[in-house]
GROMACS .gro file of C-alpha atoms in nm:
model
  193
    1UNK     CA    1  16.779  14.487   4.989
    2UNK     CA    2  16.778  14.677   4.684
    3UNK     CA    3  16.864  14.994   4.563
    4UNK     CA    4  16.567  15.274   4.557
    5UNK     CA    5  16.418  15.554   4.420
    6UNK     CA    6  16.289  15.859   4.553
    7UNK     CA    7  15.926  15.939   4.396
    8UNK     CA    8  15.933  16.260   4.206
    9UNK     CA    9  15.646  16.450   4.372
   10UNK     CA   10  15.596  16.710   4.052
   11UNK     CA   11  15.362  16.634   3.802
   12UNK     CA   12  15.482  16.538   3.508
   13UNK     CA   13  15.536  16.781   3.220
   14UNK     CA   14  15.788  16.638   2.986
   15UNK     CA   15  15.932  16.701   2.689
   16UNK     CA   16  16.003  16.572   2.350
   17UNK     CA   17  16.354  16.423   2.473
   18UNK     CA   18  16.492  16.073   2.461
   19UNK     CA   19  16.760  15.986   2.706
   20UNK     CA   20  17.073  15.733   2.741
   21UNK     CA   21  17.248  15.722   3.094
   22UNK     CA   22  17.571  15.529   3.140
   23UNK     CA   23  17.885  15.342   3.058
   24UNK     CA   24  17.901  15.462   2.633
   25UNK     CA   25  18.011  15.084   2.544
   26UNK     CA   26  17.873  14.750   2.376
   27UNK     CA   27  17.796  14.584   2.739
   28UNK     CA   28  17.501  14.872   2.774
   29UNK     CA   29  17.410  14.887   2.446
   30UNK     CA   30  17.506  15.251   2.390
   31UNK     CA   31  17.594  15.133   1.981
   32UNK     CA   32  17.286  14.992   1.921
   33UNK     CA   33  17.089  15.343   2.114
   34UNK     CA   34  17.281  15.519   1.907
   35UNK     CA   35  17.209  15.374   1.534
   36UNK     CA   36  16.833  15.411   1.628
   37UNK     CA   37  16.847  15.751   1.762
   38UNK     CA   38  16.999  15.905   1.483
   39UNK     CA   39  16.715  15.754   1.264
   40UNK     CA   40  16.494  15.884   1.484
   41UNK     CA   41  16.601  16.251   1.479
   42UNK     CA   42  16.661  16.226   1.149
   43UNK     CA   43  16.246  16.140   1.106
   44UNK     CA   44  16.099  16.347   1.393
   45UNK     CA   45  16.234  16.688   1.345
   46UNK     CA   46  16.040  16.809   1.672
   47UNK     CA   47  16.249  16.542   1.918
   48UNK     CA   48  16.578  16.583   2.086
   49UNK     CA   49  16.811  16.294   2.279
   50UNK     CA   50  17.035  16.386   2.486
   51UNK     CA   51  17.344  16.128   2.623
   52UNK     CA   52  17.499  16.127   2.980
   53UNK     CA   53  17.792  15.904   3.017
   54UNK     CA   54  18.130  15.810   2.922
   55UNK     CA   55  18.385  15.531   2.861
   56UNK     CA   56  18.728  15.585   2.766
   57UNK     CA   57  18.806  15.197   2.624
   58UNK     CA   58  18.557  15.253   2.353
   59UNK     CA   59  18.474  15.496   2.073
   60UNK     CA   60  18.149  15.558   1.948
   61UNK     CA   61  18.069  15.837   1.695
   62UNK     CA   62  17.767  15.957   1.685
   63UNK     CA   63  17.644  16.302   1.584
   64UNK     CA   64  17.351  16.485   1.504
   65UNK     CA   65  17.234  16.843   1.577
   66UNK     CA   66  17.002  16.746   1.845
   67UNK     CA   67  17.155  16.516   1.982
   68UNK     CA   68  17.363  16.645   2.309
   69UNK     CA   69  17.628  16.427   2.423
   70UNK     CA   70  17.753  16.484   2.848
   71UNK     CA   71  18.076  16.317   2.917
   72UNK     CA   72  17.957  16.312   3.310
   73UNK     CA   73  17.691  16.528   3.503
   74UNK     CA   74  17.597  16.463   3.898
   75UNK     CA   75  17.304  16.282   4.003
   76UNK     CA   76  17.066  16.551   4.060
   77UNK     CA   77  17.145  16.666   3.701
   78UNK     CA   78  17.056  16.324   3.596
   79UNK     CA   79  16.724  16.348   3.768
   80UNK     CA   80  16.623  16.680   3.618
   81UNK     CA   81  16.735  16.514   3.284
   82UNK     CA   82  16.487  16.230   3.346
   83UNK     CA   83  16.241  16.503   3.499
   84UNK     CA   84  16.195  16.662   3.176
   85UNK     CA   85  16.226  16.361   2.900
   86UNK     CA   86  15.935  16.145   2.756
   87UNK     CA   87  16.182  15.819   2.695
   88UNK     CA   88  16.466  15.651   2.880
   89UNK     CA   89  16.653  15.391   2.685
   90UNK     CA   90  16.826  15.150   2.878
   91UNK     CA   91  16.900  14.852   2.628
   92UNK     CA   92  17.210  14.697   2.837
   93UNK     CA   93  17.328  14.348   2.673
   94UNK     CA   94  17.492  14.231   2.987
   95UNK     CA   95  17.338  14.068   3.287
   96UNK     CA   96  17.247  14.374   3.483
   97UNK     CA   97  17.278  14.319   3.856
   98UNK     CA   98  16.991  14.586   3.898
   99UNK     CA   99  16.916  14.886   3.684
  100UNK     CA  100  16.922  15.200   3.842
  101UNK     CA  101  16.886  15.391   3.555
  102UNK     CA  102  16.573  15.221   3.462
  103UNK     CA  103  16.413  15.272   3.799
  104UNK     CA  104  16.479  15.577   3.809
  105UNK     CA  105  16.366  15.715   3.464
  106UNK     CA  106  16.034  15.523   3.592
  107UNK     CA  107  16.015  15.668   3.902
  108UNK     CA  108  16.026  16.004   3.730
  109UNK     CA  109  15.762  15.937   3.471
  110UNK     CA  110  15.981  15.853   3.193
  111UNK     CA  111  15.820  15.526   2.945
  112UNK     CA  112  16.146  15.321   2.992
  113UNK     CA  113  16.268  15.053   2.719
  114UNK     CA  114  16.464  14.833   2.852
  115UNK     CA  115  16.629  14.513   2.774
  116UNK     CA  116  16.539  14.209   2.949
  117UNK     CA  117  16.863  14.114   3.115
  118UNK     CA  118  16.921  14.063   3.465
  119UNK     CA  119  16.801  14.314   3.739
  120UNK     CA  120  16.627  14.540   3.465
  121UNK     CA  121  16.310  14.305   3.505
  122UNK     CA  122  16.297  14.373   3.888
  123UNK     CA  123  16.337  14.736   3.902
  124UNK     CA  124  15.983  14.832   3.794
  125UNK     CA  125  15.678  14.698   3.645
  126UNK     CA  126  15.783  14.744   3.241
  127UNK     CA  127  15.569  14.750   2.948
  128UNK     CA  128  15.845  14.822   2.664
  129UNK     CA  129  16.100  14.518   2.732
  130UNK     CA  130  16.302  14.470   2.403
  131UNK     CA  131  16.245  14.152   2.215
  132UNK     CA  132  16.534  14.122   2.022
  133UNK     CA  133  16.838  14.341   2.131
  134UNK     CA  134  16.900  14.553   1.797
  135UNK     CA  135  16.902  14.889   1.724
  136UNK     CA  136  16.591  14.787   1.438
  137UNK     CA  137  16.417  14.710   1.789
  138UNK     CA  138  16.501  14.987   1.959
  139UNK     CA  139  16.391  15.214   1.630
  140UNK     CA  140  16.050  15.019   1.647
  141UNK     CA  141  15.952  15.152   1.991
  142UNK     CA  142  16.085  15.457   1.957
  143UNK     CA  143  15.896  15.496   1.655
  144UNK     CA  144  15.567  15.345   1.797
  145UNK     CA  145  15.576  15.580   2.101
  146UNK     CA  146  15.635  15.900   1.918
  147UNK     CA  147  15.299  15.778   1.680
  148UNK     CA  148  15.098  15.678   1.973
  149UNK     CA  149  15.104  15.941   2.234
  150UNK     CA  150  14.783  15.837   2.426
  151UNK     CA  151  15.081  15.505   2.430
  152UNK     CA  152  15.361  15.726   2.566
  153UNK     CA  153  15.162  15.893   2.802
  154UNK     CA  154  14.971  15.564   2.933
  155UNK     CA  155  15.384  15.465   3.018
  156UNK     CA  156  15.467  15.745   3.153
  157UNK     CA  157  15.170  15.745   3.418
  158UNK     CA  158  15.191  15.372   3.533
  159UNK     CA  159  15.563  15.418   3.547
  160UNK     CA  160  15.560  15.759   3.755
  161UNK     CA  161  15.275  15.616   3.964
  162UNK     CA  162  15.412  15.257   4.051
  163UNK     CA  163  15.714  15.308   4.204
  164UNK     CA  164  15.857  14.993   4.285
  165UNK     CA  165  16.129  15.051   4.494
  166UNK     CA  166  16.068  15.344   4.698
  167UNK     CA  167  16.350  15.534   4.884
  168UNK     CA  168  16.088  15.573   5.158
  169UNK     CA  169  15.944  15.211   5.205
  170UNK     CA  170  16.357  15.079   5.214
  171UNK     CA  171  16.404  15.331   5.511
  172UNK     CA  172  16.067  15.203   5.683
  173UNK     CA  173  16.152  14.801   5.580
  174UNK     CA  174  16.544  14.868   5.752
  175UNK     CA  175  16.385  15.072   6.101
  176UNK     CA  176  16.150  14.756   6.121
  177UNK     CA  177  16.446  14.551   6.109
  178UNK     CA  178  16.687  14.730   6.341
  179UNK     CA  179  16.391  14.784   6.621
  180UNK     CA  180  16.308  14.400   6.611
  181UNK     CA  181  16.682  14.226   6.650
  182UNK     CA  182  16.646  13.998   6.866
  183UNK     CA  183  16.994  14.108   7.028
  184UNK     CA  184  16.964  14.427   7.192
  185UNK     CA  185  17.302  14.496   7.245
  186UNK     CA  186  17.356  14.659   6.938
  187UNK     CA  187  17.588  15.013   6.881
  188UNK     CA  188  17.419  15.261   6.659
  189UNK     CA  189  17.617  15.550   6.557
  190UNK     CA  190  17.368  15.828   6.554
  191UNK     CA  191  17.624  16.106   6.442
  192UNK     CA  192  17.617  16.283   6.055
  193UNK     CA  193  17.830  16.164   5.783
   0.00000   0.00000   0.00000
């Protein structure tokens, strides 16, 4: 059963922000977001990224006047971040065993780059899967998007109405399950918390 998302009911009204969420190392490919982001705001004077995330084993520098860097912000922080931003970059170079930040900057009408490793392919149905894992690559959509908004938008609508994995159907899928065990002696703790 996987994870899910809940659908964000608002319409969507974003932004020109580009976000990063999570681990700031190699194995999410936080180095290669940040080489093309910086390029990017250096170009498109109207954009902002912001960063939410941290990892003390590695060091990455990278700075720029609008680019906003959160060491660590709770969930429904992260979901007004995604709420209000146009891209989510999620270029991870390890096998992902999911993806929840790409499902969820779907779910909330971000267009979503991702790489193609692992769960990242299952979390929603993505347009803007990396070829090649470099930051050129990552500059290259970013770049495209930003030209071609009737492109950006066209993401941001399939993504924000296609909800894969929805926080709703889960709960429905695991009721159908529980009311049709075939053994009926079965505790269920019906108490909060």
């Amino acid at each position: 059963i996987n994870q899910s998302a809940k659908k964000n009911n608002n319409k969507i009204k974003k932004k020109n922000i580009i976000t990063f969420v999570g681990k700031l190392n190699r194995s999410k490919g936080y180095d290669l977001f940040g080489k093309a982001i910086i390029k990017i705001l250096n170009k498109y004077k109207n954009w902002s990224a912001v960063v939410a995330g941290n990892e003390p084993r590695e060091k990455f520098l990278f700075k720029h006047d609008r680019l906003k860097i959160y060491n660590w912000i709770k969930h429904k922080n992260i979901l007004k971040l995604y709420d209000n931003s146009s891209i989510s970059v999620v270029p991870s170079r390890w096998e992902e065993p999911f993806g929840r930040t790409a499902m969820e900057s779907a779910a909330y009408g971000c267009a979503t780059i991702t790489s193609p490793r692992g769960g990242l392919l299952e979390t929603f149905d993505n347009k803007l899967v990396l070829k090649a894992l470099t930051s050129k690559a990552i500059y290259d959509y970013l770049n495209k998007l930003i030209n071609k908004p009737k492109l950006l938008k066209y993401n941001q609508l399939v993504n924000f109405n296609n909800v894969k994995h929805r926080i709703e159907n889960l709960v429905e899928y695991l009721d159908s399950i529980k009311n049709n065990l075939l053994i009926k002696n079965v505790n269920i703790l019906n108490k909060k918390n």
